[in-house]
PDB file of C-alpha atoms in Angstrom:
ATOM      1  CA  UNK A   1       0.000   0.000   0.000  1.00  0.00           C
ATOM      2  CA  UNK A   2       1.320   3.431  -0.899  1.00  0.00           C
ATOM      3  CA  UNK A   3       2.477   5.538   2.018  1.00  0.00           C
ATOM      4  CA  UNK A   4       4.743   3.268   3.941  1.00  0.00           C
ATOM      5  CA  UNK A   5       3.084   3.453   7.353  1.00  0.00           C
ATOM      6  CA  UNK A   6      -0.271   1.785   6.828  1.00  0.00           C
ATOM      7  CA  UNK A   7      -1.647   0.003   9.844  1.00  0.00           C
ATOM      8  CA  UNK A   8       0.610   1.772  12.323  1.00  0.00           C
ATOM      9  CA  UNK A   9      -0.820   4.195  14.893  1.00  0.00           C
ATOM     10  CA  UNK A  10       0.112   7.840  14.638  1.00  0.00           C
ATOM     11  CA  UNK A  11       2.334   8.792  17.537  1.00  0.00           C
ATOM     12  CA  UNK A  12       1.732  11.814  19.716  1.00  0.00           C
ATOM     13  CA  UNK A  13       4.544  14.314  19.156  1.00  0.00           C
ATOM     14  CA  UNK A  14       7.245  14.330  21.828  1.00  0.00           C
ATOM     15  CA  UNK A  15       7.758  17.548  23.760  1.00  0.00           C
ATOM     16  CA  UNK A  16      11.494  17.358  23.093  1.00  0.00           C
ATOM     17  CA  UNK A  17      11.103  16.398  19.455  1.00  0.00           C
ATOM     18  CA  UNK A  18      12.660  13.515  17.554  1.00  0.00           C
ATOM     19  CA  UNK A  19      15.792  15.371  16.457  1.00  0.00           C
ATOM     20  CA  UNK A  20      16.384  17.388  19.627  1.00  0.00           C
ATOM     21  CA  UNK A  21      15.859  14.385  21.883  1.00  0.00           C
ATOM     22  CA  UNK A  22      18.466  12.376  19.986  1.00  0.00           C
ATOM     23  CA  UNK A  23      20.809  15.314  19.415  1.00  0.00           C
ATOM     24  CA  UNK A  24      20.594  14.843  15.642  1.00  0.00           C
ATOM     25  CA  UNK A  25      20.902  17.607  13.086  1.00  0.00           C
ATOM     26  CA  UNK A  26      18.181  18.081  10.505  1.00  0.00           C
ATOM     27  CA  UNK A  27      20.095  17.738   7.264  1.00  0.00           C
ATOM     28  CA  UNK A  28      19.553  18.860   3.691  1.00  0.00           C
ATOM     29  CA  UNK A  29      20.515  17.271   0.369  1.00  0.00           C
ATOM     30  CA  UNK A  30      21.868  20.229  -1.598  1.00  0.00           C
ATOM     31  CA  UNK A  31      20.460  18.868  -4.882  1.00  0.00           C
ATOM     32  CA  UNK A  32      17.216  20.644  -3.970  1.00  0.00           C
ATOM     33  CA  UNK A  33      19.019  24.007  -4.217  1.00  0.00           C
ATOM     34  CA  UNK A  34      21.572  23.081  -6.872  1.00  0.00           C
ATOM     35  CA  UNK A  35      21.168  26.189  -9.034  1.00  0.00           C
ATOM     36  CA  UNK A  36      21.128  28.590  -6.101  1.00  0.00           C
ATOM     37  CA  UNK A  37      24.167  26.926  -4.540  1.00  0.00           C
ATOM     38  CA  UNK A  38      26.106  27.095  -7.797  1.00  0.00           C
ATOM     39  CA  UNK A  39      25.321  30.803  -8.116  1.00  0.00           C
ATOM     40  CA  UNK A  40      25.933  31.779  -4.478  1.00  0.00           C
ATOM     41  CA  UNK A  41      27.163  29.036  -2.175  1.00  0.00           C
ATOM     42  CA  UNK A  42      27.844  31.315   0.795  1.00  0.00           C
ATOM     43  CA  UNK A  43      24.382  32.845   0.547  1.00  0.00           C
ATOM     44  CA  UNK A  44      22.686  29.480   0.141  1.00  0.00           C
ATOM     45  CA  UNK A  45      24.486  27.977   3.118  1.00  0.00           C
ATOM     46  CA  UNK A  46      23.678  31.054   5.218  1.00  0.00           C
ATOM     47  CA  UNK A  47      19.989  30.763   4.293  1.00  0.00           C
ATOM     48  CA  UNK A  48      19.902  27.077   5.215  1.00  0.00           C
ATOM     49  CA  UNK A  49      21.605  27.742   8.538  1.00  0.00           C
ATOM     50  CA  UNK A  50      19.133  30.555   9.180  1.00  0.00           C
ATOM     51  CA  UNK A  51      16.237  28.152   8.707  1.00  0.00           C
ATOM     52  CA  UNK A  52      17.825  25.772  11.200  1.00  0.00           C
ATOM     53  CA  UNK A  53      19.441  23.087   9.071  1.00  0.00           C
ATOM     54  CA  UNK A  54      22.645  21.784  10.609  1.00  0.00           C
ATOM     55  CA  UNK A  55      24.022  19.213   8.180  1.00  0.00           C
ATOM     56  CA  UNK A  56      24.490  19.048   4.417  1.00  0.00           C
ATOM     57  CA  UNK A  57      24.773  16.200   1.959  1.00  0.00           C
ATOM     58  CA  UNK A  58      26.531  17.412  -1.169  1.00  0.00           C
ATOM     59  CA  UNK A  59      25.581  16.463  -4.724  1.00  0.00           C
ATOM     60  CA  UNK A  60      28.621  18.073  -6.363  1.00  0.00           C
ATOM     61  CA  UNK A  61      31.319  20.692  -5.878  1.00  0.00           C
ATOM     62  CA  UNK A  62      29.582  23.369  -7.958  1.00  0.00           C
ATOM     63  CA  UNK A  63      32.781  24.306  -9.732  1.00  0.00           C
ATOM     64  CA  UNK A  64      34.662  24.932  -6.496  1.00  0.00           C
ATOM     65  CA  UNK A  65      37.509  23.124  -4.776  1.00  0.00           C
ATOM     66  CA  UNK A  66      36.839  20.915  -1.747  1.00  0.00           C
ATOM     67  CA  UNK A  67      38.642  23.484   0.419  1.00  0.00           C
ATOM     68  CA  UNK A  68      36.397  26.281  -0.853  1.00  0.00           C
ATOM     69  CA  UNK A  69      33.218  24.284  -0.219  1.00  0.00           C
ATOM     70  CA  UNK A  70      34.407  23.338   3.279  1.00  0.00           C
ATOM     71  CA  UNK A  71      35.267  26.952   4.086  1.00  0.00           C
ATOM     72  CA  UNK A  72      31.842  28.100   2.926  1.00  0.00           C
ATOM     73  CA  UNK A  73      30.111  25.515   5.114  1.00  0.00           C
ATOM     74  CA  UNK A  74      32.282  26.459   8.078  1.00  0.00           C
ATOM     75  CA  UNK A  75      31.376  30.128   7.678  1.00  0.00           C
ATOM     76  CA  UNK A  76      27.696  29.222   7.888  1.00  0.00           C
ATOM     77  CA  UNK A  77      28.181  26.825  10.799  1.00  0.00           C
ATOM     78  CA  UNK A  78      27.049  23.838   8.736  1.00  0.00           C
ATOM     79  CA  UNK A  79      28.573  20.358   8.886  1.00  0.00           C
ATOM     80  CA  UNK A  80      29.191  18.469   5.654  1.00  0.00           C
ATOM     81  CA  UNK A  81      28.323  14.878   6.489  1.00  0.00           C
ATOM     82  CA  UNK A  82      27.792  13.040   3.197  1.00  0.00           C
ATOM     83  CA  UNK A  83      28.353  13.296  -0.552  1.00  0.00           C
ATOM     84  CA  UNK A  84      26.576  11.722  -3.524  1.00  0.00           C
ATOM     85  CA  UNK A  85      29.383  10.331  -5.675  1.00  0.00           C
ATOM     86  CA  UNK A  86      28.274   8.955  -9.067  1.00  0.00           C
ATOM     87  CA  UNK A  87      29.868   5.937 -10.673  1.00  0.00           C
ATOM     88  CA  UNK A  88      31.159   8.148 -13.470  1.00  0.00           C
ATOM     89  CA  UNK A  89      31.661  11.901 -13.630  1.00  0.00           C
ATOM     90  CA  UNK A  90      28.968  13.813 -15.506  1.00  0.00           C
ATOM     91  CA  UNK A  91      30.739  17.182 -15.456  1.00  0.00           C
ATOM     92  CA  UNK A  92      34.402  18.285 -15.539  1.00  0.00           C
ATOM     93  CA  UNK A  93      35.898  18.485 -12.066  1.00  0.00           C
ATOM     94  CA  UNK A  94      33.169  16.464 -10.376  1.00  0.00           C
ATOM     95  CA  UNK A  95      34.142  13.658  -8.034  1.00  0.00           C
ATOM     96  CA  UNK A  96      33.246  10.125  -9.108  1.00  0.00           C
ATOM     97  CA  UNK A  97      33.828   6.520  -8.118  1.00  0.00           C
ATOM     98  CA  UNK A  98      35.954   6.195 -11.248  1.00  0.00           C
ATOM     99  CA  UNK A  99      38.551   8.419  -9.563  1.00  0.00           C
ATOM    100  CA  UNK A 100      41.559   6.973  -7.793  1.00  0.00           C
ATOM    101  CA  UNK A 101      40.392   5.978  -4.311  1.00  0.00           C
ATOM    102  CA  UNK A 102      43.267   7.777  -2.622  1.00  0.00           C
ATOM    103  CA  UNK A 103      42.702  11.101  -4.356  1.00  0.00           C
ATOM    104  CA  UNK A 104      38.931  10.842  -3.912  1.00  0.00           C
ATOM    105  CA  UNK A 105      39.360  10.141  -0.208  1.00  0.00           C
ATOM    106  CA  UNK A 106      41.756  13.076   0.157  1.00  0.00           C
ATOM    107  CA  UNK A 107      39.109  15.407  -1.268  1.00  0.00           C
ATOM    108  CA  UNK A 108      36.458  13.931   1.007  1.00  0.00           C
ATOM    109  CA  UNK A 109      38.648  14.272   4.082  1.00  0.00           C
ATOM    110  CA  UNK A 110      39.226  17.915   3.162  1.00  0.00           C
ATOM    111  CA  UNK A 111      35.449  18.329   3.213  1.00  0.00           C
ATOM    112  CA  UNK A 112      35.228  16.523   6.559  1.00  0.00           C
ATOM    113  CA  UNK A 113      33.179  13.713   5.014  1.00  0.00           C
ATOM    114  CA  UNK A 114      33.676  10.009   5.729  1.00  0.00           C
ATOM    115  CA  UNK A 115      30.455   8.553   4.300  1.00  0.00           C
ATOM    116  CA  UNK A 116      29.350   8.725   0.655  1.00  0.00           C
ATOM    117  CA  UNK A 117      26.605   7.197  -1.455  1.00  0.00           C
ATOM    118  CA  UNK A 118      26.363   6.219  -5.093  1.00  0.00           C
ATOM    119  CA  UNK A 119      23.284   8.282  -5.990  1.00  0.00           C
ATOM    120  CA  UNK A 120      21.810   6.242  -8.818  1.00  0.00           C
ATOM    121  CA  UNK A 121      22.264   3.107 -10.875  1.00  0.00           C
ATOM    122  CA  UNK A 122      24.715   3.076 -13.752  1.00  0.00           C
ATOM    123  CA  UNK A 123      23.259   3.568 -17.205  1.00  0.00           C
ATOM    124  CA  UNK A 124      24.138   0.557 -19.374  1.00  0.00           C
ATOM    125  CA  UNK A 125      25.769   1.604 -22.646  1.00  0.00           C
ATOM    126  CA  UNK A 126      23.351  -0.576 -24.615  1.00  0.00           C
ATOM    127  CA  UNK A 127      20.518   1.771 -23.599  1.00  0.00           C
ATOM    128  CA  UNK A 128      22.074   4.685 -25.439  1.00  0.00           C
ATOM    129  CA  UNK A 129      22.368   8.335 -24.484  1.00  0.00           C
ATOM    130  CA  UNK A 130      20.069  11.295 -24.002  1.00  0.00           C
ATOM    131  CA  UNK A 131      18.352  12.423 -27.160  1.00  0.00           C
ATOM    132  CA  UNK A 132      18.419  16.014 -28.365  1.00  0.00           C
ATOM    133  CA  UNK A 133      16.208  18.110 -26.092  1.00  0.00           C
ATOM    134  CA  UNK A 134      15.665  15.254 -23.642  1.00  0.00           C
ATOM    135  CA  UNK A 135      16.217  16.061 -19.971  1.00  0.00           C
ATOM    136  CA  UNK A 136      18.095  13.705 -17.672  1.00  0.00           C
ATOM    137  CA  UNK A 137      14.957  12.690 -15.759  1.00  0.00           C
ATOM    138  CA  UNK A 138      13.071  11.993 -18.988  1.00  0.00           C
ATOM    139  CA  UNK A 139      16.014   9.907 -20.168  1.00  0.00           C
ATOM    140  CA  UNK A 140      16.028   7.869 -16.961  1.00  0.00           C
ATOM    141  CA  UNK A 141      12.269   7.381 -17.172  1.00  0.00           C
ATOM    142  CA  UNK A 142      12.662   6.073 -20.720  1.00  0.00           C
ATOM    143  CA  UNK A 143      15.434   3.583 -19.976  1.00  0.00           C
ATOM    144  CA  UNK A 144      14.369   2.378 -16.503  1.00  0.00           C
ATOM    145  CA  UNK A 145      12.016  -0.358 -17.792  1.00  0.00           C
ATOM    146  CA  UNK A 146      14.925  -1.911 -19.692  1.00  0.00           C
ATOM    147  CA  UNK A 147      17.205  -2.522 -16.694  1.00  0.00           C
ATOM    148  CA  UNK A 148      17.934  -6.201 -16.104  1.00  0.00           C
ATOM    149  CA  UNK A 149      19.024  -8.382 -13.199  1.00  0.00           C
ATOM    150  CA  UNK A 150      22.519  -8.454 -14.678  1.00  0.00           C
ATOM    151  CA  UNK A 151      22.650  -4.647 -14.597  1.00  0.00           C
ATOM    152  CA  UNK A 152      21.944  -4.672 -10.872  1.00  0.00           C
ATOM    153  CA  UNK A 153      24.487  -7.444 -10.312  1.00  0.00           C
ATOM    154  CA  UNK A 154      27.122  -5.330 -12.045  1.00  0.00           C
ATOM    155  CA  UNK A 155      26.263  -2.378  -9.819  1.00  0.00           C
ATOM    156  CA  UNK A 156      26.573  -4.598  -6.747  1.00  0.00           C
ATOM    157  CA  UNK A 157      30.003  -5.742  -7.928  1.00  0.00           C
ATOM    158  CA  UNK A 158      31.070  -2.134  -8.460  1.00  0.00           C
ATOM    159  CA  UNK A 159      29.924  -1.164  -4.972  1.00  0.00           C
ATOM    160  CA  UNK A 160      31.869  -4.063  -3.471  1.00  0.00           C
ATOM    161  CA  UNK A 161      35.020  -3.192  -5.413  1.00  0.00           C
ATOM    162  CA  UNK A 162      34.924   0.522  -4.651  1.00  0.00           C
ATOM    163  CA  UNK A 163      33.797  -0.090  -1.090  1.00  0.00           C
ATOM    164  CA  UNK A 164      36.943  -2.085  -0.316  1.00  0.00           C
ATOM    165  CA  UNK A 165      39.204   0.539  -1.884  1.00  0.00           C
ATOM    166  CA  UNK A 166      37.534   3.447  -0.085  1.00  0.00           C
ATOM    167  CA  UNK A 167      37.413   1.619   3.250  1.00  0.00           C
ATOM    168  CA  UNK A 168      41.209   1.480   3.183  1.00  0.00           C
ATOM    169  CA  UNK A 169      41.097   5.285   3.035  1.00  0.00           C
ATOM    170  CA  UNK A 170      38.611   5.645   5.891  1.00  0.00           C
ATOM    171  CA  UNK A 171      35.538   6.210   3.712  1.00  0.00           C
ATOM    172  CA  UNK A 172      32.263   4.246   3.931  1.00  0.00           C
ATOM    173  CA  UNK A 173      30.363   3.646   0.694  1.00  0.00           C
ATOM    174  CA  UNK A 174      26.632   3.172   0.266  1.00  0.00           C
ATOM    175  CA  UNK A 175      23.848   3.263  -2.302  1.00  0.00           C
ATOM    176  CA  UNK A 176      20.874   5.635  -2.628  1.00  0.00           C
ATOM    177  CA  UNK A 177      17.681   4.266  -4.171  1.00  0.00           C
ATOM    178  CA  UNK A 178      15.109   5.700  -6.534  1.00  0.00           C
ATOM    179  CA  UNK A 179      12.162   3.489  -7.523  1.00  0.00           C
ATOM    180  CA  UNK A 180      13.333   1.471 -10.575  1.00  0.00           C
ATOM    181  CA  UNK A 181      15.172  -0.692  -8.035  1.00  0.00           C
ATOM    182  CA  UNK A 182      11.822  -2.139  -6.949  1.00  0.00           C
ATOM    183  CA  UNK A 183      10.544  -3.259 -10.355  1.00  0.00           C
ATOM    184  CA  UNK A 184       9.869  -7.023 -10.504  1.00  0.00           C
ATOM    185  CA  UNK A 185      12.472  -8.834 -12.597  1.00  0.00           C
ATOM    186  CA  UNK A 186      11.159 -12.365 -12.425  1.00  0.00           C
ATOM    187  CA  UNK A 187      12.674 -13.871  -9.311  1.00  0.00           C
ATOM    188  CA  UNK A 188      13.854 -10.712  -7.537  1.00  0.00           C
ATOM    189  CA  UNK A 189      13.871  -6.932  -7.735  1.00  0.00           C
ATOM    190  CA  UNK A 190      16.965  -4.876  -8.405  1.00  0.00           C
ATOM    191  CA  UNK A 191      16.940  -3.778  -4.776  1.00  0.00           C
ATOM    192  CA  UNK A 192      16.870  -7.357  -3.548  1.00  0.00           C
ATOM    193  CA  UNK A 193      19.796  -8.142  -5.825  1.00  0.00           C
ATOM    194  CA  UNK A 194      21.780  -5.192  -4.476  1.00  0.00           C
ATOM    195  CA  UNK A 195      21.080  -6.232  -0.899  1.00  0.00           C
ATOM    196  CA  UNK A 196      21.933  -9.858  -1.555  1.00  0.00           C
ATOM    197  CA  UNK A 197      25.100  -9.321  -3.550  1.00  0.00           C
ATOM    198  CA  UNK A 198      26.744  -6.419  -1.727  1.00  0.00           C
ATOM    199  CA  UNK A 199      29.011  -6.944   1.249  1.00  0.00           C
ATOM    200  CA  UNK A 200      27.325  -5.995   4.557  1.00  0.00           C
ATOM    201  CA  UNK A 201      29.817  -3.130   4.848  1.00  0.00           C
ATOM    202  CA  UNK A 202      28.027  -1.434   1.937  1.00  0.00           C
ATOM    203  CA  UNK A 203      25.263   0.610   3.534  1.00  0.00           C
ATOM    204  CA  UNK A 204      22.050   1.922   2.007  1.00  0.00           C
ATOM    205  CA  UNK A 205      20.567   5.397   2.056  1.00  0.00           C
ATOM    206  CA  UNK A 206      16.816   5.003   1.946  1.00  0.00           C
ATOM    207  CA  UNK A 207      14.976   7.590  -0.091  1.00  0.00           C
ATOM    208  CA  UNK A 208      11.628   7.222   1.645  1.00  0.00           C
ATOM    209  CA  UNK A 209       9.778   9.213  -0.999  1.00  0.00           C
ATOM    210  CA  UNK A 210      10.949   6.974  -3.818  1.00  0.00           C
ATOM    211  CA  UNK A 211      10.152   3.840  -1.800  1.00  0.00           C
ATOM    212  CA  UNK A 212       6.620   5.158  -1.282  1.00  0.00           C
ATOM    213  CA  UNK A 213       6.386   6.111  -4.972  1.00  0.00           C
ATOM    214  CA  UNK A 214       6.976   2.441  -5.770  1.00  0.00           C
ATOM    215  CA  UNK A 215       3.923   1.621  -3.652  1.00  0.00           C
ATOM    216  CA  UNK A 216       6.012   0.098  -0.873  1.00  0.00           C
ATOM    217  CA  UNK A 217       6.321   0.639   2.863  1.00  0.00           C
ATOM    218  CA  UNK A 218       9.565   2.279   4.045  1.00  0.00           C
ATOM    219  CA  UNK A 219       9.002   0.772   7.484  1.00  0.00           C
ATOM    220  CA  UNK A 220       8.654  -2.750   6.135  1.00  0.00           C
ATOM    221  CA  UNK A 221      11.842  -2.287   4.126  1.00  0.00           C
ATOM    222  CA  UNK A 222      13.720  -1.089   7.211  1.00  0.00           C
ATOM    223  CA  UNK A 223      12.542  -4.123   9.141  1.00  0.00           C
ATOM    224  CA  UNK A 224      13.413  -6.502   6.328  1.00  0.00           C
ATOM    225  CA  UNK A 225      17.035  -5.354   6.229  1.00  0.00           C
ATOM    226  CA  UNK A 226      18.015  -4.374   9.784  1.00  0.00           C
ATOM    227  CA  UNK A 227      21.382  -2.687  10.051  1.00  0.00           C
ATOM    228  CA  UNK A 228      21.814  -2.025   6.324  1.00  0.00           C
ATOM    229  CA  UNK A 229      20.324   1.487   6.291  1.00  0.00           C
ATOM    230  CA  UNK A 230      22.440   4.269   7.793  1.00  0.00           C
ATOM    231  CA  UNK A 231      21.119   7.378   6.061  1.00  0.00           C
ATOM    232  CA  UNK A 232      17.706   8.553   4.857  1.00  0.00           C
ATOM    233  CA  UNK A 233      16.288  11.082   2.446  1.00  0.00           C
ATOM    234  CA  UNK A 234      13.311  12.645   4.171  1.00  0.00           C
ATOM    235  CA  UNK A 235      11.107  13.160   1.125  1.00  0.00           C
ATOM    236  CA  UNK A 236       7.323  13.324   0.976  1.00  0.00           C
ATOM    237  CA  UNK A 237       4.890  12.683  -1.860  1.00  0.00           C
ATOM    238  CA  UNK A 238       1.219  13.414  -2.427  1.00  0.00           C
ATOM    239  CA  UNK A 239      -1.416  10.654  -2.263  1.00  0.00           C
ATOM    240  CA  UNK A 240      -2.095  11.323  -5.950  1.00  0.00           C
ATOM    241  CA  UNK A 241       1.206   9.596  -6.795  1.00  0.00           C
ATOM    242  CA  UNK A 242       0.487   6.376  -8.659  1.00  0.00           C
ATOM    243  CA  UNK A 243       2.810   3.499  -7.738  1.00  0.00           C
ATOM    244  CA  UNK A 244       5.412   3.085 -10.456  1.00  0.00           C
ATOM    245  CA  UNK A 245       9.008   2.078 -11.147  1.00  0.00           C
ATOM    246  CA  UNK A 246       9.944   4.823 -13.631  1.00  0.00           C
ATOM    247  CA  UNK A 247      10.933   7.817 -11.471  1.00  0.00           C
ATOM    248  CA  UNK A 248       7.503   9.431 -11.308  1.00  0.00           C
ATOM    249  CA  UNK A 249       6.094  11.103  -8.191  1.00  0.00           C
ATOM    250  CA  UNK A 250       3.973  14.060  -7.144  1.00  0.00           C
ATOM    251  CA  UNK A 251       6.201  15.847  -4.612  1.00  0.00           C
ATOM    252  CA  UNK A 252       5.323  18.013  -1.649  1.00  0.00           C
ATOM    253  CA  UNK A 253       6.871  19.438   1.498  1.00  0.00           C
ATOM    254  CA  UNK A 254       7.609  17.057   4.373  1.00  0.00           C
ATOM    255  CA  UNK A 255       4.540  16.636   6.546  1.00  0.00           C
ATOM    256  CA  UNK A 256       2.084  17.570   3.792  1.00  0.00           C
ATOM    257  CA  UNK A 257       2.106  14.210   2.035  1.00  0.00           C
ATOM    258  CA  UNK A 258       1.124  10.643   2.753  1.00  0.00           C
ATOM    259  CA  UNK A 259       4.088   9.502   4.865  1.00  0.00           C
ATOM    260  CA  UNK A 260       3.625   9.461   8.645  1.00  0.00           C
ATOM    261  CA  UNK A 261       7.025  10.750   9.704  1.00  0.00           C
ATOM    262  CA  UNK A 262       6.243  10.549  13.420  1.00  0.00           C
ATOM    263  CA  UNK A 263       6.314   6.765  13.031  1.00  0.00           C
ATOM    264  CA  UNK A 264       8.849   6.369  10.232  1.00  0.00           C
ATOM    265  CA  UNK A 265      11.623   8.409  11.865  1.00  0.00           C
ATOM    266  CA  UNK A 266      11.497   6.280  15.009  1.00  0.00           C
ATOM    267  CA  UNK A 267      11.578   3.108  12.918  1.00  0.00           C
ATOM    268  CA  UNK A 268      14.537   4.430  10.932  1.00  0.00           C
ATOM    269  CA  UNK A 269      16.480   5.315  14.064  1.00  0.00           C
ATOM    270  CA  UNK A 270      15.767   1.890  15.552  1.00  0.00           C
ATOM    271  CA  UNK A 271      17.070   0.337  12.315  1.00  0.00           C
ATOM    272  CA  UNK A 272      20.358   2.235  12.553  1.00  0.00           C
ATOM    273  CA  UNK A 273      19.770   5.413  10.528  1.00  0.00           C
ATOM    274  CA  UNK A 274      21.598   8.401  11.995  1.00  0.00           C
ATOM    275  CA  UNK A 275      21.782  10.889   9.121  1.00  0.00           C
ATOM    276  CA  UNK A 276      18.543  12.406   7.823  1.00  0.00           C
ATOM    277  CA  UNK A 277      18.506  14.740   4.813  1.00  0.00           C
ATOM    278  CA  UNK A 278      15.462  16.634   3.593  1.00  0.00           C
ATOM    279  CA  UNK A 279      15.101  16.518  -0.174  1.00  0.00           C
ATOM    280  CA  UNK A 280      12.264  17.630  -2.416  1.00  0.00           C
ATOM    281  CA  UNK A 281      11.826  16.933  -6.101  1.00  0.00           C
ATOM    282  CA  UNK A 282      10.483  19.489  -8.569  1.00  0.00           C
ATOM    283  CA  UNK A 283       8.057  20.911  -9.497  1.00  0.00           C
ATOM    284  CA  UNK A 284       7.696  23.341  -6.591  1.00  0.00           C
ATOM    285  CA  UNK A 285       4.564  25.348  -5.817  1.00  0.00           C
ATOM    286  CA  UNK A 286       6.564  28.038  -3.999  1.00  0.00           C
ATOM    287  CA  UNK A 287      10.086  29.370  -3.561  1.00  0.00           C
ATOM    288  CA  UNK A 288      12.411  26.459  -2.830  1.00  0.00           C
ATOM    289  CA  UNK A 289      13.785  27.934   0.387  1.00  0.00           C
ATOM    290  CA  UNK A 290      10.230  28.548   1.592  1.00  0.00           C
ATOM    291  CA  UNK A 291       9.424  24.905   0.878  1.00  0.00           C
ATOM    292  CA  UNK A 292      12.525  23.752   2.743  1.00  0.00           C
ATOM    293  CA  UNK A 293      11.568  25.916   5.725  1.00  0.00           C
ATOM    294  CA  UNK A 294       8.149  24.244   5.874  1.00  0.00           C
ATOM    295  CA  UNK A 295       9.817  20.827   5.861  1.00  0.00           C
ATOM    296  CA  UNK A 296      12.401  21.807   8.479  1.00  0.00           C
ATOM    297  CA  UNK A 297       9.880  23.385  10.824  1.00  0.00           C
ATOM    298  CA  UNK A 298       7.582  20.374  10.589  1.00  0.00           C
ATOM    299  CA  UNK A 299      10.425  18.009  11.468  1.00  0.00           C
ATOM    300  CA  UNK A 300      11.610  20.229  14.317  1.00  0.00           C
ATOM    301  CA  UNK A 301       8.152  19.981  15.887  1.00  0.00           C
ATOM    302  CA  UNK A 302       7.916  16.186  15.736  1.00  0.00           C
TER     303      UNK A 302
END
């Protein structure tokens, strides 16, 4: 059933609040403000800190050096705690898992980051490239139905290989899901293959919104794989979202959608999640910072 918390009672909000009680920062995945951050990183970080966010998961360096990004975060009083590192670089200067593990780790240590996640599955070469005028999301939506069990097995092997190399450098590697991972492939889903074929040291970052968009329960997934999830994208979707496996969802601010966060956050913490990052997909019905403030303030009250 879509929503992820069906059948569970809604919990009365704690006076101390989920995050305050556990001394956890409310984090943000910077992808949500990618254009603003690229144009004015200092200003964007200052705005996020002003709202009350305390931790940041990066999605790129925005044309800056690791030292420059770290200095900007320090000026705003924000802690950089994670980084989405793709399998292959999509822009000059971006970090990727194809980089030498030692040099990649050196950049991450400069940022103060020791935990990273592969943000999305690799795109098999047989599925081609983006067509003229086709956006990246439209491209992914087009190719997602053609992913096979072997594609997921290759991604699991890559995670294992890179995980060993990065662990030697003091970096933990994980994987962030969307919803193509949950498409039935005969005997197993891509997500089940990733879980089965990756070493237990490879962690998972649950994107709760994408799990719900697949028509699945985030809580049931947490319980099925105890100890494998260490980070979470706190993302909400509207009930109008039809379950699918092709990167489609109707987004909204956290607390305004169908996920019962008062229950899910506790379940995530019990399962081992310690880093929580708000993320919202477009389209937005308001200014992005205003949307992120709504999400932050809702979470701070839980």
